[in-house]
Short mmCIF file of C-alpha atoms in Angstrom, two decimals:
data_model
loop_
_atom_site.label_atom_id
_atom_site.label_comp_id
_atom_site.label_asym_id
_atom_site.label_seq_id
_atom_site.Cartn_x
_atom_site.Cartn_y
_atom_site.Cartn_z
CA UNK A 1043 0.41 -13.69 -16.14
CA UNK A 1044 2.13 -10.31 -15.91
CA UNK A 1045 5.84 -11.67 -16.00
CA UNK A 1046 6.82 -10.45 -19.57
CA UNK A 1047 5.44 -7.12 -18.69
CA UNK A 1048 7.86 -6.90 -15.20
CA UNK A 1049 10.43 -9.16 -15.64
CA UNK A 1050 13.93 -6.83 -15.39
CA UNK A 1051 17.50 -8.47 -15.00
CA UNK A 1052 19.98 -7.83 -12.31
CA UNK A 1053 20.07 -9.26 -8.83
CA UNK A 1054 17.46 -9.74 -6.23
CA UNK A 1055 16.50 -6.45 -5.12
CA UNK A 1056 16.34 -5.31 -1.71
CA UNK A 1057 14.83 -1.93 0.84
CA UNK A 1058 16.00 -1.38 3.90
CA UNK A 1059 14.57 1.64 6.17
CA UNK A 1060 16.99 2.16 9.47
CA UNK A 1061 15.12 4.56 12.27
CA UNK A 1062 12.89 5.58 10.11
CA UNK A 1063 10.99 8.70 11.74
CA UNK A 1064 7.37 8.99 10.87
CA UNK A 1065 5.32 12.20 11.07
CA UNK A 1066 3.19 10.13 14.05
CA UNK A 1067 6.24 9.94 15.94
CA UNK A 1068 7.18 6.11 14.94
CA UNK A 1069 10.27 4.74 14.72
CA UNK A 1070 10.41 1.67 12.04
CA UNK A 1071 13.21 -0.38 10.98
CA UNK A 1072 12.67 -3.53 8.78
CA UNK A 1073 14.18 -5.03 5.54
CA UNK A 1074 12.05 -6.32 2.85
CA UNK A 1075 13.45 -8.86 -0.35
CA UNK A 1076 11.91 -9.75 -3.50
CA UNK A 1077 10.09 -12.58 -3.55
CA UNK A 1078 9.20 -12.38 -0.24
CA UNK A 1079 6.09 -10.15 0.54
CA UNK A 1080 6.05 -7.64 3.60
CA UNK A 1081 3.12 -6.99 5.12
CA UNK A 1082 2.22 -4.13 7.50
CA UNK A 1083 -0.13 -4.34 10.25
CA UNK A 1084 -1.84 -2.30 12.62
CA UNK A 1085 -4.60 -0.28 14.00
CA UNK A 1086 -6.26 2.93 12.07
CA UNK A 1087 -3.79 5.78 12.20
CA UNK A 1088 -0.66 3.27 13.73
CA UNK A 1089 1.07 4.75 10.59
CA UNK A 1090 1.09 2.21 7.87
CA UNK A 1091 0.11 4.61 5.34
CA UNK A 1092 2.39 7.41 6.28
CA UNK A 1093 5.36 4.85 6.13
CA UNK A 1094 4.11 3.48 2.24
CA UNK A 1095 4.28 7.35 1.73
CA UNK A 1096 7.68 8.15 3.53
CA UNK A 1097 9.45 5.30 1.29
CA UNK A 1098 8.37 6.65 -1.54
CA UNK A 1099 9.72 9.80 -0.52
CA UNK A 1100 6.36 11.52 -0.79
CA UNK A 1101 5.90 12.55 2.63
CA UNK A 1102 9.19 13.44 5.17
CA UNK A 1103 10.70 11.37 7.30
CA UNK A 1104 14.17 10.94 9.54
CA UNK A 1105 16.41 8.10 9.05
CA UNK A 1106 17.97 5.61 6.65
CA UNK A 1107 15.69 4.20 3.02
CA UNK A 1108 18.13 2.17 0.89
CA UNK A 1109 17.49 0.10 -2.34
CA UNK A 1110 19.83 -2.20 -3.51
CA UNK A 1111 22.19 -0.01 -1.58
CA UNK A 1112 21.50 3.35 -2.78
CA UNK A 1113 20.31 5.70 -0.42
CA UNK A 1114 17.23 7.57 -1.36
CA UNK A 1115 18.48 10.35 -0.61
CA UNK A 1116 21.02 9.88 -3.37
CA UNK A 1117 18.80 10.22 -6.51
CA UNK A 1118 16.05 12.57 -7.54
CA UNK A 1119 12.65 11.65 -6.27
CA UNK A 1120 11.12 11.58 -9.76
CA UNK A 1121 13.86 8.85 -10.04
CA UNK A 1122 13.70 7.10 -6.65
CA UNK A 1123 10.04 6.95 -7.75
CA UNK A 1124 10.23 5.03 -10.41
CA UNK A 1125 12.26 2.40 -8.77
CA UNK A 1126 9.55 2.35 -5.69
CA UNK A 1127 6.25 3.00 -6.93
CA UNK A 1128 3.43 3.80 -4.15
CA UNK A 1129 0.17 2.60 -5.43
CA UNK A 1130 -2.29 4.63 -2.44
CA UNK A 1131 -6.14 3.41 -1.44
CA UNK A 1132 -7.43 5.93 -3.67
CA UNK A 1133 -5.66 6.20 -6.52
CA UNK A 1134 -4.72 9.48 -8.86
CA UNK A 1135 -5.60 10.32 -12.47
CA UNK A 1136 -4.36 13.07 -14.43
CA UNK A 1137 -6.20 11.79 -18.07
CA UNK A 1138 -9.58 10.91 -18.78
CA UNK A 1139 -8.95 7.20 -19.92
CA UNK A 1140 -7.32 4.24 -19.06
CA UNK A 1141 -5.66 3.93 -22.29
CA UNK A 1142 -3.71 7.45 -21.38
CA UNK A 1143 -2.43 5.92 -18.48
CA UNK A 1144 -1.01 2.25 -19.67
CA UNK A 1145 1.29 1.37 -22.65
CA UNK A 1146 0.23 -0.51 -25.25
CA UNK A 1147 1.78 -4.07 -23.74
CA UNK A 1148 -0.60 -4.07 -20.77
CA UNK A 1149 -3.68 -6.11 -22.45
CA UNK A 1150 -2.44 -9.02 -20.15
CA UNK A 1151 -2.06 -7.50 -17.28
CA UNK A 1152 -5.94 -6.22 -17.63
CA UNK A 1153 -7.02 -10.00 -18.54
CA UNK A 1154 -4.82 -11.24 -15.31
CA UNK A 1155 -6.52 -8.49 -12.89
CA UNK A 1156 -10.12 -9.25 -14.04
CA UNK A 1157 -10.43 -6.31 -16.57
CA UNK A 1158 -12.23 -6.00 -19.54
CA UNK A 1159 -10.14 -4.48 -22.30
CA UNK A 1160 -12.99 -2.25 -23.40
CA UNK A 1161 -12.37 -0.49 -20.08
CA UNK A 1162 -9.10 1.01 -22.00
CA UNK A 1163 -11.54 3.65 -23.57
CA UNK A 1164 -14.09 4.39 -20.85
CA UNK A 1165 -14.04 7.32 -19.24
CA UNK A 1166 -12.07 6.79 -15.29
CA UNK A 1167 -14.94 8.39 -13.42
CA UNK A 1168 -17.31 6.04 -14.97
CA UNK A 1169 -15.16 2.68 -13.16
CA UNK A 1170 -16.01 1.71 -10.47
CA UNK A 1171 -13.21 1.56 -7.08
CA UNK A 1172 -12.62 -1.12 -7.51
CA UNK A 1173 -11.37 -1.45 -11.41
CA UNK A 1174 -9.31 1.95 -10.55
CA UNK A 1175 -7.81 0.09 -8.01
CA UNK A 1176 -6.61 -2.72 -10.09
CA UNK A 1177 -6.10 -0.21 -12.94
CA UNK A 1178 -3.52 1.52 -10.92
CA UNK A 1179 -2.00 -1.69 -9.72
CA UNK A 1180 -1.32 -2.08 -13.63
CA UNK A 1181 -0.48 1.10 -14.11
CA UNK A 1182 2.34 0.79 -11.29
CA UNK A 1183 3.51 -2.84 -12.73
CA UNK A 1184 3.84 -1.73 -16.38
CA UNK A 1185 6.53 1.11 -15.02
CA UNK A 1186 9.02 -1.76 -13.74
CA UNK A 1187 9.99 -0.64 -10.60
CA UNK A 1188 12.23 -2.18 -8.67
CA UNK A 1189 9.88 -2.24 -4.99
CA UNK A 1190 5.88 -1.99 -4.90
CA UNK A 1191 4.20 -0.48 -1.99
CA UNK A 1192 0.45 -1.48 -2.04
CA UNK A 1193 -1.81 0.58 0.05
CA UNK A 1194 -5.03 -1.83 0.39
CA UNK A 1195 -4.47 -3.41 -2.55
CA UNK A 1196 -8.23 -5.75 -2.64
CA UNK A 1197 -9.75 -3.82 0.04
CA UNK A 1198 -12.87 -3.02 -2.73
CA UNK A 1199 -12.73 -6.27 -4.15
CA UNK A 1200 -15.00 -9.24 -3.97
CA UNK A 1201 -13.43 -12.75 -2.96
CA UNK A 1202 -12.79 -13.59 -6.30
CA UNK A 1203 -11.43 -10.82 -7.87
CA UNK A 1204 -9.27 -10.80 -4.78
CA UNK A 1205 -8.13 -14.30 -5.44
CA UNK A 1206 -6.89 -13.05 -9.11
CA UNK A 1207 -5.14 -10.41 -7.62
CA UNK A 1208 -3.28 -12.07 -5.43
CA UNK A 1209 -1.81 -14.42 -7.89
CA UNK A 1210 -0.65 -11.56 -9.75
CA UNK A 1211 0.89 -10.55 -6.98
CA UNK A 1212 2.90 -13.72 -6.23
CA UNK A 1213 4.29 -13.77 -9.48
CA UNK A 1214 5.87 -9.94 -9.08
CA UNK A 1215 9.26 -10.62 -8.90
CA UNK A 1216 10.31 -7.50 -7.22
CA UNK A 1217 9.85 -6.09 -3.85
CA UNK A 1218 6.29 -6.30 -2.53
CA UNK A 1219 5.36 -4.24 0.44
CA UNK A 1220 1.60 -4.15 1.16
CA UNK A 1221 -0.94 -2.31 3.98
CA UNK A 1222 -3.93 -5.28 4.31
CA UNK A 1223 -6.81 -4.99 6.82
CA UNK A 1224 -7.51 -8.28 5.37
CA UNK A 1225 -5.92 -10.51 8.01
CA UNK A 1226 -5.57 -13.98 5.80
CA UNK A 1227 -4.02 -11.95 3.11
CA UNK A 1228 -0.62 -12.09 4.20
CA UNK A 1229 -0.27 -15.77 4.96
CA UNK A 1230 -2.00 -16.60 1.02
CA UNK A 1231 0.87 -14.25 0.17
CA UNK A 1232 3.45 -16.16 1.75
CA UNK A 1233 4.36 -12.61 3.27
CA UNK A 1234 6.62 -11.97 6.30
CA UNK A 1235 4.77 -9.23 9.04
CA UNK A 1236 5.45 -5.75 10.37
CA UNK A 1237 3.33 -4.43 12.86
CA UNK A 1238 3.21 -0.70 14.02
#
């Protein structure tokens, strides 16, 4: 699968957010280990996305985010970034191809997530959601961060290409927080629950 392309030494890795205060008022505390999946549940608009986005220090929030101990308030957030990479519904490009976006190692990563390495060269507005969305996935996994927080990460995706993806997923060895509407997803996962 994807494990020579994220494998990274050093112990298991660990987030912990203490009171964390999001912009809809929430108060969340939870820790999350690799190897063991954390899913968030809840309604439309209970939050999950805004607390994907306020541990990746995108959006602000009051209270405590710490990764294998270091506060994230302690390091740059280009830095804290690249140890917790945010991977939203609707992912961003800033180049027109795939190829731009992914070193030169990732050819097994597309094969694992269902991708045809001809996509590497087609333009991005020409894939369809659902390839972005893996894309990105790929994109994220190549970078080695240290925590992954998946924001619908098969919610375009047919059974199938679901089933691939979530294999992929059990193999990260890193942190693995995920947003699912998809309410078998986090037992196939093997993934503990939050609900806002």
């Amino acid at each position: 699968m994807l494990t020579h392309l994220i494998e990274y030494p050093g112990r298991t890795a660990m987030l912990n957010a203490t009171n964390l205060s999001l912009a809809n008022g929430r108060t969340v505390s939870f820790s999350a280990t690799a190897g063991r999946p954390l899913a968030v549940a809840g309604i439309s608009g209970s939050g999950k996305t805004l607390l994907l986005r306020s541990l990746a220090d995108l959006d602000p929030a009051r209270g405590t985010v710490n990764l294998d101990g270091v506060s994230r308030d302690a390091v740059s957030a280009p830095d804290w970034r690249a140890r917790v990479a945010y991977v939203p519904a609707e992912p961003g490009w800033w180049a027109p191809t795939l190829r731009d976006h992914l070193p030169d190692s990732s050819s097994d990563g597309l094969a694992a997530l269902g991708l045809a390495e001809a996509l590497l060269d087609a333009p991005i507005d020409r894939l369809s959601t659902g390839e972005r969305q893996r894309a990105a996935l790929l994109r994220a996994m190549t970078r080695r961060p240290r925590a992954l927080l998946l924001d619908e990460p098969t919610g375009p995706l047919d059974p199938a290409t679901t089933t691939a993806v979530e294999a992929v997923l059990r193999d990260w060895p890193g942190i693995l927080v995920l947003v699912s509407h998809d309410p078998g997803q986090p037992d196939r996962l093997g993934a503990e629950r939050l609900s806002l």
